[in-house]
Coordinates of C-alpha atoms and ligand atoms in Angstrom, one line a residue:
M1 CA -36.8 8.3 -18.4
I2 CA -33.4 8.1 -20.1
F3 CA -30.6 9.1 -17.8
L4 CA -27.5 10.3 -19.7
D5 CA -25.8 12.2 -16.9
N6 CA -23.8 9.3 -15.5
A7 CA -20.7 11.4 -15.0
S8 CA -22.6 13.4 -12.3
T9 CA -23.7 10.3 -10.5
T10 CA -25.1 6.8 -11.1
R11 CA -27.9 4.6 -10.0
V12 CA -26.8 2.3 -7.2
F13 CA -26.7 -1.4 -8.3
D14 CA -29.5 -3.4 -6.7
E15 CA -27.0 -6.0 -5.4
V16 CA -25.1 -3.1 -3.8
V17 CA -28.2 -1.8 -2.1
K18 CA -28.8 -5.3 -0.7
R19 CA -25.3 -5.5 0.7
I20 CA -25.4 -2.1 2.2
N21 CA -28.8 -2.7 3.8
S22 CA -27.4 -5.6 5.9
T23 CA -24.7 -3.2 7.3
Y24 CA -27.5 -1.0 8.7
T25 CA -29.7 -3.7 10.1
E26 CA -27.5 -6.7 10.9
D27 CA -23.8 -5.9 10.7
Y28 CA -24.2 -2.4 12.2
F29 CA -21.6 -2.7 14.9
N30 CA -18.8 -0.2 15.4
P31 CA -15.7 -1.6 13.5
S32 CA -13.5 -0.3 16.4
A33 CA -15.3 -2.4 19.0
T34 CA -13.1 -5.2 20.2
Y35 CA -15.9 -7.9 20.5
D36 CA -16.6 -10.3 17.8
K37 CA -19.3 -8.3 16.0
G38 CA -17.1 -5.2 15.9
M39 CA -14.3 -7.3 14.5
A40 CA -16.7 -8.7 11.8
A41 CA -17.6 -5.1 10.8
S42 CA -13.9 -4.3 10.6
A43 CA -13.4 -7.4 8.4
L44 CA -16.0 -6.1 6.0
I45 CA -14.0 -2.9 5.6
E46 CA -10.8 -4.7 5.1
C47 CA -12.4 -6.9 2.4
S48 CA -13.5 -3.7 0.5
R49 CA -10.1 -2.2 1.0
Q50 CA -8.6 -5.3 -0.7
T51 CA -11.0 -5.0 -3.6
V52 CA -10.1 -1.3 -4.2
A53 CA -6.4 -2.1 -3.9
T54 CA -6.7 -4.9 -6.4
A55 CA -8.6 -2.7 -8.9
L56 CA -5.7 -0.1 -8.7
N57 CA -2.8 -2.6 -8.5
A58 CA -2.1 -1.2 -5.1
K59 CA -1.3 -2.7 -1.7
K60 CA -4.2 -2.8 0.7
S61 CA -2.2 -0.6 3.2
E62 CA -2.1 2.1 0.5
I63 CA -5.9 2.6 0.4
F64 CA -7.6 5.1 2.8
F65 CA -11.4 5.5 2.8
T66 CA -12.8 9.0 2.8
S67 CA -16.2 10.6 2.6
C68 CA -15.9 11.5 -1.1
A69 CA -13.3 12.4 -3.8
T70 CA -13.6 16.0 -2.8
E71 CA -12.2 15.0 0.6
S72 CA -9.5 12.8 -1.0
N73 CA -8.3 15.6 -3.3
N74 CA -8.4 18.2 -0.5
W75 CA -6.4 15.8 1.7
A76 CA -3.8 15.2 -1.0
L77 CA -3.2 18.8 -1.7
N78 CA -3.4 20.1 1.8
C79 CA -1.3 17.4 3.4
A80 CA 1.1 16.3 0.8
F81 CA 2.0 19.7 -0.7
K82 CA 1.0 22.4 1.8
N83 CA 3.3 21.3 4.5
K84 CA 6.4 21.4 2.3
K85 CA 8.3 24.3 0.8
G86 CA 8.4 24.4 -3.0
N87 CA 5.9 24.7 -5.7
A88 CA 3.0 22.7 -7.2
V89 CA 2.0 22.4 -10.8
V90 CA -1.7 21.8 -11.4
S91 CA -3.5 21.3 -14.7
A92 CA -6.1 23.8 -15.7
G93 CA -8.4 21.0 -16.5
E94 CA -9.0 19.9 -12.9
H95 CA -12.4 19.4 -11.3
A96 CA -13.4 22.2 -8.9
C97 CA -12.4 20.3 -5.9
V98 CA -8.7 20.2 -7.0
Y99 CA -8.7 23.5 -8.8
E100 CA -10.3 25.6 -6.0
T101 CA -8.1 24.0 -3.4
A102 CA -5.0 24.8 -5.5
K103 CA -6.3 28.3 -6.1
H104 CA -7.0 28.8 -2.4
L105 CA -3.4 27.7 -1.6
K106 CA -2.1 30.1 -4.3
D107 CA -4.2 32.9 -2.9
S108 CA -2.7 32.1 0.6
G109 CA 0.8 32.7 -0.8
Y110 CA 1.9 29.2 -2.0
D111 CA 3.7 28.9 -5.3
V112 CA 1.0 27.1 -7.4
R113 CA 1.4 27.1 -11.2
F114 CA -1.4 26.1 -13.6
A115 CA -0.6 24.2 -16.7
P116 CA -2.7 25.0 -19.8
L117 CA -4.8 22.6 -21.8
N118 CA -4.6 21.8 -25.5
N119 CA -7.6 22.5 -27.7
D120 CA -8.5 18.8 -27.6
G121 CA -9.0 18.9 -23.8
S122 CA -5.8 17.1 -22.7
V123 CA -3.2 18.9 -20.6
N124 CA -0.4 20.4 -22.5
I125 CA 2.4 18.1 -21.4
D126 CA 5.3 20.3 -22.7
A127 CA 4.0 23.4 -20.9
L128 CA 3.4 21.3 -17.8
V129 CA 6.9 19.9 -17.8
D130 CA 8.3 23.4 -18.4
L131 CA 6.7 24.6 -15.2
V132 CA 8.3 21.8 -13.2
D133 CA 11.7 22.8 -11.7
G134 CA 14.0 21.6 -8.9
K135 CA 11.6 22.9 -6.3
T136 CA 8.4 21.3 -7.6
N137 CA 7.2 18.8 -5.0
Y138 CA 3.7 18.2 -6.4
V139 CA 2.0 17.8 -9.7
S140 CA -1.7 17.2 -10.1
V141 CA -3.3 16.1 -13.4
I142 CA -6.8 14.7 -13.7
H143 CA -6.8 11.2 -15.2
V144 CA -10.0 11.6 -17.2
S145 CA -11.7 14.9 -17.7
N146 CA -15.2 15.1 -16.2
E147 CA -16.0 17.7 -18.9
T148 CA -14.9 15.9 -22.1
G149 CA -14.0 12.3 -21.1
V150 CA -10.5 12.9 -22.5
I151 CA -7.8 10.7 -21.0
N152 CA -4.5 12.3 -19.9
D153 CA -1.4 10.2 -20.5
L154 CA -0.4 9.9 -16.8
G155 CA 2.3 7.4 -17.6
R156 CA 4.1 9.8 -19.8
I157 CA 3.5 12.7 -17.5
S158 CA 4.9 11.0 -14.5
T159 CA 8.0 9.7 -16.5
L160 CA 8.8 13.2 -17.8
V161 CA 8.2 15.0 -14.5
K162 CA 10.2 12.5 -12.5
A163 CA 13.0 12.7 -15.0
K164 CA 13.2 16.5 -14.3
N165 CA 12.6 16.2 -10.6
P166 CA 12.5 12.7 -9.1
R167 CA 11.2 14.1 -5.7
T168 CA 8.0 15.4 -7.3
L169 CA 4.8 13.6 -6.2
I170 CA 2.3 12.8 -8.9
H171 CA -1.3 13.2 -7.8
S172 CA -4.3 12.4 -10.0
D173 CA -8.0 12.7 -9.6
G174 CA -9.2 9.3 -10.9
V175 CA -12.9 9.8 -10.4
Q176 CA -14.0 9.5 -14.0
A177 CA -11.2 7.0 -14.8
F178 CA -11.7 4.4 -12.2
L179 CA -12.7 1.1 -13.8
K180 CA -13.2 2.9 -17.1
T181 CA -9.7 3.0 -18.4
D182 CA -6.3 1.5 -17.4
C183 CA -5.9 2.4 -13.7
D184 CA -2.8 0.3 -12.9
L185 CA -1.2 2.9 -10.6
R186 CA 2.2 1.1 -10.5
R187 CA 2.4 1.2 -14.3
L188 CA 1.2 4.8 -14.4
G189 CA 3.8 5.9 -11.8
V190 CA 1.2 7.8 -9.7
D191 CA 1.8 8.5 -6.0
L192 CA -1.6 9.8 -4.9
Y193 CA -4.9 8.9 -6.6
S194 CA -8.5 9.7 -5.7
I195 CA -11.7 7.8 -6.4
S196 CA -15.4 8.2 -5.6
G197 CA -18.1 5.6 -5.1
H198 CA -21.1 7.3 -6.6
K199 CA -19.7 7.3 -10.2
I200 CA -19.6 3.5 -10.4
G201 CA -22.9 2.4 -8.8
A202 CA -21.9 2.8 -5.2
P203 CA -23.7 5.2 -2.9
K204 CA -22.8 8.9 -2.4
G205 CA -20.7 9.7 0.6
V206 CA -17.8 7.3 0.1
G207 CA -14.4 7.7 -1.6
A208 CA -10.8 6.7 -1.2
L209 CA -7.3 8.0 -1.5
F210 CA -4.4 5.9 -2.6
V211 CA -1.2 6.9 -1.0
K212 CA 1.9 5.0 -2.3
S213 CA 3.6 3.3 0.6
S214 CA 6.9 5.3 0.1
V215 CA 5.0 8.6 0.3
H216 CA 4.6 10.4 3.6
I217 CA 1.4 12.4 3.9
A218 CA 0.1 14.0 7.1
P219 CA -3.2 12.7 8.6
Y220 CA -6.3 14.6 7.5
L221 CA -8.6 14.2 10.5
F222 CA -7.4 13.6 14.0
G223 CA -9.4 11.7 16.6
G224 CA -9.9 8.0 17.3
G225 CA -7.2 6.8 14.9
Q226 CA -9.3 5.0 12.4
E227 CA -7.8 4.3 8.9
S228 CA -4.4 3.7 10.5
G229 CA -4.5 7.0 12.2
M230 CA -4.7 8.9 8.9
R231 CA -8.4 9.7 8.8
S232 CA -10.2 9.5 12.1
G233 CA -13.9 9.2 12.4
T234 CA -16.1 6.1 12.7
E235 CA -16.0 4.4 9.3
N236 CA -19.0 4.6 6.9
V237 CA -19.3 0.8 6.9
G238 CA -22.3 0.8 4.5
G239 CA -20.6 3.1 2.0
I240 CA -17.3 1.2 2.1
V241 CA -19.0 -2.1 1.7
G242 CA -21.1 -0.6 -1.1
L243 CA -17.9 0.7 -2.8
G244 CA -16.3 -2.8 -2.7
A245 CA -19.5 -4.4 -4.0
A246 CA -20.0 -1.8 -6.7
I247 CA -16.5 -2.6 -8.1
G248 CA -17.6 -6.2 -8.5
E249 CA -20.9 -5.2 -10.1
F250 CA -19.5 -2.6 -12.4
S251 CA -16.8 -4.9 -13.6
K252 CA -19.4 -7.5 -14.5
V253 CA -21.3 -5.1 -16.8
Y254 CA -18.5 -3.0 -18.2
D255 CA -17.5 -4.1 -21.6
A256 CA -14.9 -1.7 -23.3
A257 CA -15.8 -2.9 -26.8
K258 CA -19.5 -2.3 -26.2
V259 CA -18.9 1.1 -24.8
K260 CA -16.8 2.1 -27.8
K261 CA -19.5 0.9 -30.2
L262 CA -22.1 2.9 -28.3
Y263 CA -19.9 6.0 -28.2
L264 CA -19.2 5.8 -32.0
R265 CA -23.0 5.4 -32.6
L266 CA -23.6 8.5 -30.4
L267 CA -20.9 10.5 -32.3
N268 CA -22.3 9.4 -35.6
E269 CA -25.8 10.5 -34.7
L270 CA -24.6 13.8 -33.2
N271 CA -22.6 14.6 -36.3
K272 CA -25.8 14.4 -38.3
I273 CA -27.4 17.2 -36.3
E274 CA -26.9 20.7 -37.8
G275 CA -25.2 23.1 -35.6
V276 CA -23.6 20.5 -33.2
K277 CA -19.9 20.7 -32.5
I278 CA -18.2 17.8 -30.7
I279 CA -15.7 19.1 -28.1
G280 CA -12.5 17.4 -27.2
D281 CA -10.5 14.4 -28.4
T282 CA -12.7 11.5 -29.3
E283 CA -9.9 9.1 -29.7
R284 CA -8.1 9.3 -26.4
N285 CA -11.5 9.1 -24.6
T286 CA -13.2 6.7 -22.2
G287 CA -16.2 6.8 -24.6
L288 CA -18.4 7.4 -21.6
I289 CA -18.5 11.2 -21.7
C290 CA -19.3 13.3 -24.8
C291 CA -19.2 17.1 -24.6
L292 CA -21.0 18.8 -27.4
S293 CA -21.8 22.4 -28.1
V294 CA -24.6 24.1 -30.0
P295 CA -23.4 27.7 -30.4
G296 CA -26.2 30.1 -30.2
V297 CA -28.3 27.8 -28.0
R298 CA -28.2 28.2 -24.3
A299 CA -27.1 24.9 -22.6
E300 CA -29.6 25.3 -19.7
T301 CA -32.5 25.8 -22.1
L302 CA -31.5 22.7 -24.1
Q303 CA -31.0 20.7 -20.9
S304 CA -34.4 21.8 -19.7
V305 CA -36.4 20.9 -22.9
M306 CA -34.6 17.6 -23.0
A307 CA -35.7 16.9 -19.5
D308 CA -39.3 17.7 -20.6
D309 CA -38.8 14.9 -23.1
G310 CA -37.6 12.6 -20.4
V311 CA -33.9 12.7 -21.4
Y312 CA -31.5 13.8 -18.8
I313 CA -28.2 15.3 -19.9
G314 CA -25.6 17.3 -18.1
R315 CA -24.1 20.6 -18.4
G316 CA -20.4 20.3 -17.5
S317 CA -19.5 19.4 -14.0
A318 CA -22.8 19.1 -12.0
C319 CA -21.1 20.7 -9.0
S320 CA -20.2 23.9 -11.0
S321 CA -23.3 24.1 -13.2
H322 CA -24.7 27.0 -11.1
H323 CA -21.7 29.1 -12.0
S324 CA -21.6 31.0 -15.2
G325 CA -19.0 30.1 -17.9
N326 CA -16.9 27.0 -17.8
R327 CA -13.3 27.3 -16.8
V328 CA -12.1 24.1 -18.4
L329 CA -13.8 24.7 -21.8
E330 CA -12.6 28.3 -21.8
N331 CA -9.0 27.0 -21.2
M332 CA -9.4 24.7 -24.2
G333 CA -9.9 27.8 -26.3
L334 CA -13.7 27.6 -26.9
K335 CA -15.4 30.8 -27.9
K336 CA -18.0 32.3 -25.6
D337 CA -21.0 31.1 -27.5
E338 CA -19.5 27.6 -27.7
V339 CA -19.1 27.5 -24.0
S340 CA -22.6 28.8 -23.3
G341 CA -24.0 26.2 -25.6
A342 CA -22.1 23.2 -24.2
V343 CA -23.9 20.2 -22.8
R344 CA -22.5 16.8 -21.7
I345 CA -23.9 13.4 -22.5
S346 CA -22.5 10.7 -20.2
L347 CA -23.2 7.0 -20.7
S348 CA -23.1 4.1 -18.3
P349 CA -22.1 0.5 -19.3
L350 CA -25.8 -0.3 -19.1
T351 CA -26.9 2.4 -21.6
S352 CA -28.6 0.8 -24.6
E353 CA -28.4 1.7 -28.3
E354 CA -32.2 2.5 -28.2
E355 CA -31.6 5.0 -25.5
V356 CA -28.8 6.7 -27.5
D357 CA -31.0 6.8 -30.6
T358 CA -34.0 8.2 -28.7
A359 CA -31.9 10.8 -27.0
C360 CA -30.3 11.9 -30.3
K361 CA -33.8 12.2 -32.0
A362 CA -34.9 14.4 -29.1
L363 CA -31.7 16.5 -29.3
C364 CA -32.2 16.9 -33.1
K365 CA -35.8 18.1 -32.6
N366 CA -35.0 20.4 -29.7
I367 CA -31.9 21.9 -31.3
K368 CA -33.9 22.6 -34.5
D369 CA -36.6 24.3 -32.5
L370 CA -34.3 26.3 -30.4
R371 CA -32.1 27.4 -33.2
G372 CA -35.1 28.4 -35.2
Y373 CA -36.4 30.3 -32.3
Q374 CA -33.1 32.0 -31.4
V375 CA -32.2 32.8 -35.0
G376 CA -35.5 33.9 -36.2
Ligands
PLP1 N1 -13.4 14.8 -9.4 C1 -14.1 14.5 -10.6 C2 -13.4 14.4 -11.9 C3 -15.5 14.5 -10.5 O1 -16.2 14.2 -11.7 C4 -16.2 14.6 -9.3 C5 -17.6 14.6 -9.3 O2 -18.3 15.2 -10.1 C6 -15.4 14.8 -8.2 C7 -14.0 14.9 -8.3 C8 -16.0 15.0 -6.8 O3 -16.4 13.7 -6.3 P1 -17.3 13.6 -5.0 O4 -18.7 13.9 -5.4 O5 -17.1 12.2 -4.5 O6 -16.7 14.6 -4.0

């Protein structure tokens, strides 16, 4: 089996599984308990918090653990924007968990403006800045697109937005960016940033929200006062420990030069296949996500025949793959048949050249078969 849908989720590192298991069988105590074993569980959480903070160049007190990035993003939009008057500017390239939350707020009467994308998949910065005015208190731009791997220039966006309105908060969904491109949040000028564990070899069910210390955001869940009173609920100690451990394991295997070489090899092989169109900017890209389209071939059919060959590829965001169309690709200006023929190959730092070559051979064969079938 060759798994090339790592943007949807990843295999948990063996070392991470080991660490998590001990939190279920040995260090299973409630971190709020005031006896020594409870305090030891709490110390494990704080250790992971420091690891996340260091990876983002943040302070430990700025990191809040959540159940997933969907929660982090909902929290950010609902509690940093919703309670205030003014407007929000959100990029059209957001993952559903930001886009649908923003759309829900708009449908409920809030002033939410959507900034269009360029054909290369990046947000149109000029159009975005034009939408910002003196009443804008929130801007949300995905750091790395889960559809195309394209990196948005957060540093430039935050500088231009804050020059126009210094009170505007900059929020970014960093799920596909975390550890895969520069995530120095101080340098990028970001106020709120979401990450998810299961995209970097940690288990599903754990995420985090960075909230800059100068930013006031309302608590999301009320109750026992965990996470400094910001997100109540007994902590997912296993998940949080797993997230911290995965950061260490991912950093050991991630090699930017190796990823770039592999990505170029993939692009080179794909460009040889007749009928394939590469979607999005391949220069400003993490090199871990490649969106390609085969107009005239249905993506779900291609995905299915590839799986029959033991090669697993994606089809846009896994969470939205049951919906028809693709909001992000449509916003990039792709034609209908390009959208319906779009699949996503996403690599991991552990993907080998042989796996890429085998996958491309299978793609070539299947595309040839399907095009022949559909044309003739
Ligand atoms: N944001 C992006 C860019 C994603 O790719 C995903 C997952 O596909 C999410 C948010 C949602 O993350 P989670 O599964 O942790 O809720």
